[in-house]
Short mmCIF file of N, CA and C in Angstrom, two decimals:
data_model
loop_
_atom_site.label_atom_id
_atom_site.label_comp_id
_atom_site.label_asym_id
_atom_site.label_seq_id
_atom_site.Cartn_x
_atom_site.Cartn_y
_atom_site.Cartn_z
N MET A 15 3.70 -14.94 17.00
CA MET A 15 2.70 -14.02 16.50
C MET A 15 1.33 -14.65 16.63
N SER A 16 0.38 -13.84 17.01
CA SER A 16 -0.96 -14.37 17.15
C SER A 16 -1.71 -14.26 15.84
N SER A 17 -2.69 -15.07 15.70
CA SER A 17 -3.48 -15.11 14.47
C SER A 17 -4.62 -14.11 14.55
N ALA A 18 -5.03 -13.62 13.42
CA ALA A 18 -6.14 -12.67 13.38
C ALA A 18 -7.45 -13.35 13.76
N THR A 19 -7.53 -14.63 13.53
CA THR A 19 -8.77 -15.32 13.83
C THR A 19 -8.89 -15.67 15.32
N SER A 20 -7.77 -15.68 16.03
CA SER A 20 -7.84 -16.01 17.45
C SER A 20 -8.08 -14.78 18.31
N SER A 21 -7.81 -13.60 17.77
CA SER A 21 -8.01 -12.37 18.51
C SER A 21 -8.92 -11.46 17.72
N SER A 22 -10.06 -11.08 18.31
CA SER A 22 -11.02 -10.27 17.58
C SER A 22 -10.85 -8.79 17.85
N SER A 23 -9.86 -8.41 18.63
CA SER A 23 -9.65 -6.99 18.90
C SER A 23 -8.28 -6.57 18.38
N LEU A 24 -8.15 -5.28 18.21
CA LEU A 24 -6.88 -4.73 17.73
C LEU A 24 -5.89 -4.64 18.88
N PRO A 25 -4.64 -4.93 18.63
CA PRO A 25 -3.63 -4.79 19.67
C PRO A 25 -3.31 -3.31 19.88
N SER A 26 -2.70 -3.02 21.01
CA SER A 26 -2.26 -1.65 21.25
C SER A 26 -0.82 -1.67 21.75
N GLY A 27 -0.20 -0.51 21.72
CA GLY A 27 1.20 -0.42 22.11
C GLY A 27 2.10 -1.06 21.07
N LEU A 28 3.25 -1.51 21.49
CA LEU A 28 4.20 -2.12 20.57
C LEU A 28 3.78 -3.52 20.15
N ALA A 29 2.71 -4.06 20.75
CA ALA A 29 2.18 -5.36 20.32
C ALA A 29 1.66 -5.30 18.89
N VAL A 30 1.39 -4.09 18.40
CA VAL A 30 0.95 -3.92 17.01
C VAL A 30 2.02 -4.44 16.06
N LEU A 31 3.27 -4.25 16.41
CA LEU A 31 4.37 -4.66 15.54
C LEU A 31 4.71 -6.13 15.65
N THR A 32 4.01 -6.86 16.51
CA THR A 32 4.31 -8.28 16.68
C THR A 32 3.11 -9.18 16.37
N THR A 33 1.97 -8.60 16.00
CA THR A 33 0.79 -9.41 15.71
C THR A 33 0.51 -9.41 14.21
N PHE A 34 -0.01 -10.52 13.75
CA PHE A 34 -0.39 -10.62 12.35
C PHE A 34 -1.87 -10.32 12.25
N PRO A 35 -2.34 -9.53 11.39
CA PRO A 35 -1.78 -8.94 10.18
C PRO A 35 -1.19 -7.56 10.36
N ASP A 36 -1.19 -7.04 11.60
CA ASP A 36 -0.74 -5.67 11.81
C ASP A 36 0.75 -5.47 11.54
N VAL A 37 1.53 -6.53 11.61
CA VAL A 37 2.94 -6.44 11.29
C VAL A 37 3.14 -6.11 9.80
N LEU A 38 2.10 -6.31 8.99
CA LEU A 38 2.19 -5.99 7.57
C LEU A 38 2.27 -4.49 7.31
N PHE A 39 2.03 -3.67 8.33
CA PHE A 39 2.24 -2.23 8.17
C PHE A 39 3.68 -1.94 7.72
N ILE A 40 4.63 -2.70 8.21
CA ILE A 40 6.04 -2.44 7.91
C ILE A 40 6.34 -2.65 6.42
N PRO A 41 6.02 -3.82 5.81
CA PRO A 41 6.28 -3.92 4.37
C PRO A 41 5.40 -2.99 3.53
N GLU A 42 4.22 -2.64 4.03
CA GLU A 42 3.39 -1.66 3.31
C GLU A 42 4.11 -0.32 3.24
N PHE A 43 4.73 0.09 4.35
CA PHE A 43 5.50 1.33 4.36
C PHE A 43 6.68 1.25 3.40
N VAL A 44 7.41 0.14 3.46
CA VAL A 44 8.61 -0.01 2.64
C VAL A 44 8.27 0.00 1.15
N PHE A 45 7.33 -0.87 0.73
CA PHE A 45 7.00 -0.95 -0.69
C PHE A 45 6.30 0.31 -1.18
N GLY A 46 5.39 0.85 -0.38
CA GLY A 46 4.71 2.10 -0.76
C GLY A 46 5.68 3.26 -0.84
N GLY A 47 6.62 3.33 0.09
CA GLY A 47 7.62 4.38 0.05
C GLY A 47 8.52 4.27 -1.17
N LEU A 48 8.86 3.04 -1.55
CA LEU A 48 9.68 2.85 -2.75
C LEU A 48 8.92 3.26 -4.01
N VAL A 49 7.63 2.97 -4.08
CA VAL A 49 6.82 3.42 -5.22
C VAL A 49 6.82 4.94 -5.26
N TRP A 50 6.60 5.55 -4.12
CA TRP A 50 6.56 7.00 -4.01
C TRP A 50 7.88 7.60 -4.50
N ILE A 51 9.00 7.08 -4.04
CA ILE A 51 10.32 7.60 -4.41
C ILE A 51 10.59 7.39 -5.90
N LEU A 52 10.29 6.20 -6.41
CA LEU A 52 10.59 5.91 -7.81
C LEU A 52 9.75 6.74 -8.77
N VAL A 53 8.48 6.92 -8.46
CA VAL A 53 7.63 7.72 -9.32
C VAL A 53 8.00 9.20 -9.22
N ALA A 54 8.33 9.65 -8.03
CA ALA A 54 8.72 11.05 -7.85
C ALA A 54 10.04 11.38 -8.53
N SER A 55 10.94 10.41 -8.64
CA SER A 55 12.25 10.68 -9.22
C SER A 55 12.28 10.53 -10.73
N SER A 56 11.24 9.94 -11.33
CA SER A 56 11.26 9.74 -12.78
C SER A 56 10.69 10.96 -13.50
N ARG A 57 11.08 11.10 -14.75
CA ARG A 57 10.51 12.16 -15.59
C ARG A 57 9.09 11.75 -15.95
N VAL A 58 8.22 12.74 -16.03
CA VAL A 58 6.80 12.44 -16.15
C VAL A 58 6.23 13.00 -17.45
N PRO A 59 6.27 12.21 -18.53
CA PRO A 59 5.61 12.66 -19.75
C PRO A 59 4.09 12.58 -19.67
N GLU A 60 3.56 11.65 -18.92
CA GLU A 60 2.11 11.49 -18.75
C GLU A 60 1.74 11.83 -17.31
N ALA A 61 1.45 13.10 -17.06
CA ALA A 61 1.23 13.56 -15.69
C ALA A 61 0.00 12.94 -15.04
N MET A 62 -1.05 12.68 -15.79
CA MET A 62 -2.27 12.15 -15.18
C MET A 62 -2.07 10.74 -14.64
N LEU A 63 -1.40 9.88 -15.40
CA LEU A 63 -1.16 8.52 -14.93
C LEU A 63 -0.24 8.52 -13.72
N GLN A 64 0.86 9.21 -13.84
CA GLN A 64 1.83 9.26 -12.75
C GLN A 64 1.25 10.00 -11.54
N GLY A 65 0.39 10.98 -11.79
CA GLY A 65 -0.23 11.72 -10.69
C GLY A 65 -1.11 10.82 -9.83
N TRP A 66 -1.86 9.92 -10.46
CA TRP A 66 -2.70 9.00 -9.70
C TRP A 66 -1.83 8.05 -8.85
N VAL A 67 -0.75 7.57 -9.43
CA VAL A 67 0.15 6.67 -8.70
C VAL A 67 0.76 7.41 -7.50
N MET A 68 1.15 8.66 -7.70
CA MET A 68 1.70 9.46 -6.59
C MET A 68 0.64 9.69 -5.51
N PHE A 69 -0.59 10.04 -5.94
CA PHE A 69 -1.66 10.26 -4.98
C PHE A 69 -1.89 9.01 -4.14
N VAL A 70 -1.98 7.86 -4.80
CA VAL A 70 -2.24 6.61 -4.09
C VAL A 70 -1.12 6.29 -3.12
N SER A 71 0.12 6.42 -3.55
CA SER A 71 1.23 6.06 -2.66
C SER A 71 1.31 7.01 -1.47
N VAL A 72 1.10 8.31 -1.69
CA VAL A 72 1.14 9.26 -0.57
C VAL A 72 -0.06 9.07 0.35
N PHE A 73 -1.26 8.92 -0.23
CA PHE A 73 -2.47 8.74 0.56
C PHE A 73 -2.38 7.49 1.44
N CYS A 74 -1.98 6.38 0.84
CA CYS A 74 -1.89 5.13 1.60
C CYS A 74 -0.79 5.19 2.65
N PHE A 75 0.31 5.86 2.34
CA PHE A 75 1.38 6.01 3.31
C PHE A 75 0.89 6.82 4.52
N VAL A 76 0.21 7.93 4.27
CA VAL A 76 -0.31 8.76 5.37
C VAL A 76 -1.39 8.02 6.15
N MET A 77 -2.29 7.32 5.44
CA MET A 77 -3.36 6.57 6.11
C MET A 77 -2.78 5.46 6.99
N SER A 78 -1.84 4.71 6.45
CA SER A 78 -1.23 3.62 7.23
C SER A 78 -0.45 4.14 8.41
N THR A 79 0.27 5.24 8.21
CA THR A 79 1.02 5.84 9.32
C THR A 79 0.08 6.31 10.42
N SER A 80 -1.02 6.94 10.03
CA SER A 80 -2.00 7.42 11.01
C SER A 80 -2.61 6.25 11.79
N LEU A 81 -3.02 5.20 11.08
CA LEU A 81 -3.59 4.04 11.76
C LEU A 81 -2.59 3.40 12.71
N LEU A 82 -1.36 3.23 12.24
CA LEU A 82 -0.35 2.61 13.09
C LEU A 82 -0.10 3.44 14.35
N CYS A 83 0.01 4.75 14.20
CA CYS A 83 0.23 5.61 15.37
C CYS A 83 -0.94 5.55 16.34
N LEU A 84 -2.16 5.54 15.80
CA LEU A 84 -3.33 5.45 16.67
C LEU A 84 -3.38 4.11 17.39
N TYR A 85 -3.02 3.03 16.72
CA TYR A 85 -3.01 1.71 17.35
C TYR A 85 -1.92 1.63 18.42
N ILE A 86 -0.75 2.17 18.13
CA ILE A 86 0.34 2.14 19.11
C ILE A 86 -0.04 2.96 20.35
N CYS A 87 -0.71 4.10 20.14
CA CYS A 87 -1.12 4.94 21.27
C CYS A 87 -2.31 4.35 22.02
N GLY A 88 -2.97 3.37 21.45
CA GLY A 88 -4.10 2.73 22.13
C GLY A 88 -5.38 3.54 22.09
N VAL A 89 -5.53 4.41 21.10
CA VAL A 89 -6.70 5.27 21.00
C VAL A 89 -7.97 4.46 20.78
N HIS A 90 -7.87 3.31 20.13
CA HIS A 90 -9.05 2.52 19.80
C HIS A 90 -9.73 1.94 21.03
N GLY A 91 -9.03 1.69 22.10
CA GLY A 91 -9.62 1.24 23.34
C GLY A 91 -10.40 -0.05 23.26
N GLY A 92 -10.12 -0.90 22.30
CA GLY A 92 -10.80 -2.19 22.19
C GLY A 92 -12.17 -2.12 21.56
N SER A 93 -12.53 -0.99 20.96
CA SER A 93 -13.83 -0.82 20.34
C SER A 93 -13.91 -1.59 19.03
N SER A 94 -15.06 -2.22 18.78
CA SER A 94 -15.22 -2.99 17.55
C SER A 94 -15.37 -2.09 16.33
N SER A 95 -15.73 -0.82 16.53
CA SER A 95 -15.83 0.09 15.39
C SER A 95 -14.46 0.34 14.77
N TRP A 96 -13.39 0.22 15.55
CA TRP A 96 -12.03 0.38 15.02
C TRP A 96 -11.65 -0.82 14.16
N VAL A 97 -12.18 -1.98 14.48
CA VAL A 97 -11.93 -3.17 13.66
C VAL A 97 -12.59 -2.97 12.29
N THR A 98 -13.78 -2.40 12.29
CA THR A 98 -14.47 -2.09 11.04
C THR A 98 -13.71 -1.04 10.24
N LEU A 99 -13.24 0.01 10.92
CA LEU A 99 -12.45 1.05 10.27
C LEU A 99 -11.18 0.47 9.66
N ASP A 100 -10.54 -0.43 10.36
CA ASP A 100 -9.33 -1.07 9.86
C ASP A 100 -9.62 -1.85 8.58
N ALA A 101 -10.70 -2.60 8.56
CA ALA A 101 -11.06 -3.38 7.37
C ALA A 101 -11.39 -2.46 6.20
N ILE A 102 -12.09 -1.37 6.45
CA ILE A 102 -12.43 -0.42 5.38
C ILE A 102 -11.17 0.25 4.83
N CYS A 103 -10.29 0.67 5.71
CA CYS A 103 -9.06 1.34 5.27
C CYS A 103 -8.17 0.40 4.47
N GLN A 104 -8.02 -0.83 4.91
CA GLN A 104 -7.17 -1.78 4.18
C GLN A 104 -7.78 -2.13 2.83
N GLY A 105 -9.11 -2.26 2.77
CA GLY A 105 -9.78 -2.54 1.49
C GLY A 105 -9.64 -1.39 0.51
N THR A 106 -9.80 -0.17 1.00
CA THR A 106 -9.62 1.01 0.16
C THR A 106 -8.20 1.09 -0.37
N ALA A 107 -7.23 0.88 0.50
CA ALA A 107 -5.83 0.92 0.08
C ALA A 107 -5.52 -0.17 -0.94
N ALA A 108 -6.06 -1.36 -0.75
CA ALA A 108 -5.83 -2.45 -1.70
C ALA A 108 -6.39 -2.11 -3.07
N LEU A 109 -7.61 -1.57 -3.11
CA LEU A 109 -8.21 -1.19 -4.40
C LEU A 109 -7.43 -0.06 -5.06
N PHE A 110 -7.07 0.96 -4.29
CA PHE A 110 -6.30 2.07 -4.84
C PHE A 110 -4.97 1.59 -5.40
N TYR A 111 -4.26 0.77 -4.63
CA TYR A 111 -2.95 0.31 -5.09
C TYR A 111 -3.07 -0.61 -6.30
N LEU A 112 -4.12 -1.41 -6.37
CA LEU A 112 -4.31 -2.25 -7.55
C LEU A 112 -4.51 -1.38 -8.80
N SER A 113 -5.34 -0.36 -8.68
CA SER A 113 -5.56 0.53 -9.83
C SER A 113 -4.28 1.27 -10.20
N ALA A 114 -3.53 1.73 -9.22
CA ALA A 114 -2.28 2.44 -9.49
C ALA A 114 -1.24 1.52 -10.12
N ALA A 115 -1.15 0.29 -9.64
CA ALA A 115 -0.17 -0.65 -10.18
C ALA A 115 -0.50 -1.00 -11.63
N VAL A 116 -1.78 -1.19 -11.93
CA VAL A 116 -2.17 -1.50 -13.31
C VAL A 116 -1.89 -0.31 -14.23
N LEU A 117 -2.23 0.90 -13.79
CA LEU A 117 -1.95 2.08 -14.60
C LEU A 117 -0.45 2.27 -14.82
N GLU A 118 0.32 2.06 -13.80
CA GLU A 118 1.78 2.20 -13.92
C GLU A 118 2.34 1.13 -14.86
N ALA A 119 1.79 -0.07 -14.81
CA ALA A 119 2.25 -1.14 -15.70
C ALA A 119 1.92 -0.82 -17.15
N VAL A 120 0.72 -0.31 -17.41
CA VAL A 120 0.33 0.05 -18.77
C VAL A 120 1.22 1.18 -19.29
N TYR A 121 1.46 2.17 -18.45
CA TYR A 121 2.32 3.29 -18.82
C TYR A 121 3.74 2.80 -19.11
N THR A 122 4.25 1.94 -18.27
CA THR A 122 5.61 1.41 -18.45
C THR A 122 5.71 0.58 -19.71
N TYR A 123 4.68 -0.18 -20.02
CA TYR A 123 4.67 -0.95 -21.26
C TYR A 123 4.76 -0.02 -22.46
N GLY A 124 4.04 1.10 -22.41
CA GLY A 124 4.09 2.08 -23.49
C GLY A 124 5.46 2.69 -23.65
N ILE A 125 6.13 2.97 -22.54
CA ILE A 125 7.50 3.51 -22.59
C ILE A 125 8.45 2.48 -23.19
N GLY A 126 8.24 1.22 -22.89
CA GLY A 126 9.11 0.15 -23.37
C GLY A 126 9.10 0.00 -24.88
N LEU A 127 8.06 0.51 -25.54
CA LEU A 127 8.00 0.42 -26.99
C LEU A 127 8.92 1.43 -27.68
N ILE A 128 9.32 2.46 -26.93
CA ILE A 128 10.23 3.48 -27.45
C ILE A 128 11.64 3.13 -26.96
N VAL A 129 12.58 3.05 -27.86
CA VAL A 129 13.94 2.67 -27.47
C VAL A 129 14.88 3.86 -27.66
N SER A 130 15.42 4.36 -26.56
CA SER A 130 16.47 5.39 -26.59
C SER A 130 17.17 5.35 -25.23
N PRO A 131 18.40 5.82 -25.14
CA PRO A 131 19.12 5.77 -23.85
C PRO A 131 18.42 6.55 -22.74
N LEU A 132 17.86 7.72 -23.05
CA LEU A 132 17.16 8.50 -22.03
C LEU A 132 15.90 7.79 -21.57
N ILE A 133 15.16 7.27 -22.51
CA ILE A 133 13.92 6.56 -22.19
C ILE A 133 14.23 5.28 -21.40
N MET A 134 15.37 4.66 -21.66
CA MET A 134 15.72 3.41 -20.98
C MET A 134 15.84 3.62 -19.47
N THR A 135 16.40 4.75 -19.04
CA THR A 135 16.51 5.04 -17.60
C THR A 135 15.13 5.22 -16.99
N ILE A 136 14.28 5.96 -17.67
CA ILE A 136 12.90 6.15 -17.19
C ILE A 136 12.18 4.80 -17.15
N TYR A 137 12.41 4.00 -18.17
CA TYR A 137 11.79 2.68 -18.26
C TYR A 137 12.20 1.78 -17.09
N GLN A 138 13.47 1.78 -16.77
CA GLN A 138 13.96 0.93 -15.68
C GLN A 138 13.40 1.39 -14.32
N GLU A 139 13.32 2.71 -14.10
CA GLU A 139 12.72 3.22 -12.86
C GLU A 139 11.25 2.83 -12.77
N ASN A 140 10.56 2.91 -13.88
CA ASN A 140 9.14 2.57 -13.87
C ASN A 140 8.89 1.08 -13.73
N ILE A 141 9.80 0.26 -14.25
CA ILE A 141 9.67 -1.18 -14.02
C ILE A 141 9.77 -1.47 -12.52
N ALA A 142 10.73 -0.84 -11.87
CA ALA A 142 10.87 -1.02 -10.42
C ALA A 142 9.63 -0.51 -9.69
N ALA A 143 9.09 0.62 -10.13
CA ALA A 143 7.88 1.15 -9.50
C ALA A 143 6.71 0.19 -9.68
N VAL A 144 6.59 -0.44 -10.84
CA VAL A 144 5.52 -1.41 -11.08
C VAL A 144 5.66 -2.61 -10.15
N VAL A 145 6.88 -3.12 -10.04
CA VAL A 145 7.11 -4.29 -9.18
C VAL A 145 6.74 -3.95 -7.73
N PHE A 146 7.22 -2.81 -7.23
CA PHE A 146 6.92 -2.45 -5.85
C PHE A 146 5.46 -2.08 -5.65
N ALA A 147 4.80 -1.55 -6.67
CA ALA A 147 3.37 -1.25 -6.56
C ALA A 147 2.56 -2.54 -6.43
N PHE A 148 2.94 -3.55 -7.20
CA PHE A 148 2.23 -4.83 -7.08
C PHE A 148 2.55 -5.53 -5.76
N LEU A 149 3.77 -5.38 -5.26
CA LEU A 149 4.10 -5.94 -3.94
C LEU A 149 3.31 -5.21 -2.84
N ALA A 150 3.20 -3.89 -2.94
CA ALA A 150 2.39 -3.13 -1.97
C ALA A 150 0.93 -3.57 -2.05
N THR A 151 0.44 -3.77 -3.27
CA THR A 151 -0.94 -4.25 -3.45
C THR A 151 -1.13 -5.59 -2.75
N LEU A 152 -0.17 -6.49 -2.95
CA LEU A 152 -0.24 -7.81 -2.31
C LEU A 152 -0.27 -7.69 -0.79
N MET A 153 0.57 -6.83 -0.23
CA MET A 153 0.59 -6.65 1.23
C MET A 153 -0.75 -6.12 1.73
N TYR A 154 -1.30 -5.13 1.02
CA TYR A 154 -2.59 -4.57 1.44
C TYR A 154 -3.72 -5.59 1.29
N VAL A 155 -3.68 -6.42 0.25
CA VAL A 155 -4.72 -7.45 0.06
C VAL A 155 -4.64 -8.49 1.19
N ILE A 156 -3.44 -8.94 1.51
CA ILE A 156 -3.29 -9.91 2.61
C ILE A 156 -3.77 -9.29 3.91
N HIS A 157 -3.38 -8.03 4.16
CA HIS A 157 -3.81 -7.33 5.37
C HIS A 157 -5.34 -7.21 5.38
N GLU A 158 -5.93 -6.93 4.22
CA GLU A 158 -7.38 -6.80 4.14
C GLU A 158 -8.08 -8.12 4.43
N VAL A 159 -7.59 -9.21 3.90
CA VAL A 159 -8.21 -10.52 4.13
C VAL A 159 -8.22 -10.83 5.62
N PHE A 160 -7.10 -10.64 6.28
CA PHE A 160 -7.04 -10.96 7.71
C PHE A 160 -7.77 -9.91 8.55
N SER A 161 -7.88 -8.68 8.07
CA SER A 161 -8.69 -7.68 8.77
C SER A 161 -10.17 -8.04 8.67
N LEU A 162 -10.58 -8.56 7.52
CA LEU A 162 -11.97 -9.01 7.39
C LEU A 162 -12.27 -10.22 8.27
N LEU A 163 -11.30 -11.12 8.39
CA LEU A 163 -11.48 -12.25 9.31
C LEU A 163 -11.60 -11.77 10.75
N ARG A 164 -10.79 -10.79 11.11
CA ARG A 164 -10.86 -10.22 12.46
C ARG A 164 -12.20 -9.51 12.66
N TRP A 165 -12.66 -8.80 11.63
CA TRP A 165 -13.94 -8.08 11.70
C TRP A 165 -15.10 -9.07 11.85
N LYS A 166 -15.02 -10.17 11.11
CA LYS A 166 -16.07 -11.17 11.17
C LYS A 166 -16.16 -11.82 12.55
N SER A 167 -15.02 -12.01 13.18
CA SER A 167 -15.03 -12.66 14.49
C SER A 167 -15.30 -11.70 15.64
N SER A 168 -15.35 -10.39 15.35
CA SER A 168 -15.61 -9.42 16.45
C SER A 168 -17.08 -9.22 16.69
#
């Protein structure tokens, strides 16, 4: 795998899946998809908190899928403006996921204070959603750091 600091342009074709940090699209999809599934499958007593988490997971999933498809198709053509767009998108996703993960953690903590068998199932699903939201945040932050390094060297 090549380093982001040694290559100042975005890869195209299937090379996107073999270069760092672009290979991070895969765990971003996996962790973001798991957050999406877990939040969608749980009962929602607090619609506003859960709604933001759903918005973030769906938005970031669609944004990452769009970027990945555009990179694989080679639409960027080696333009440095795409490197800037990549850094902006990864930074936005990292901030969104951080806010969603913190809100989900606060909500889950509140559920944990109530003890009942029905609440316990919701609580366990939300604990998993919190873990995967923070893992997705970590992937987006790492991707953002290396996207900024690539942007700086372009």
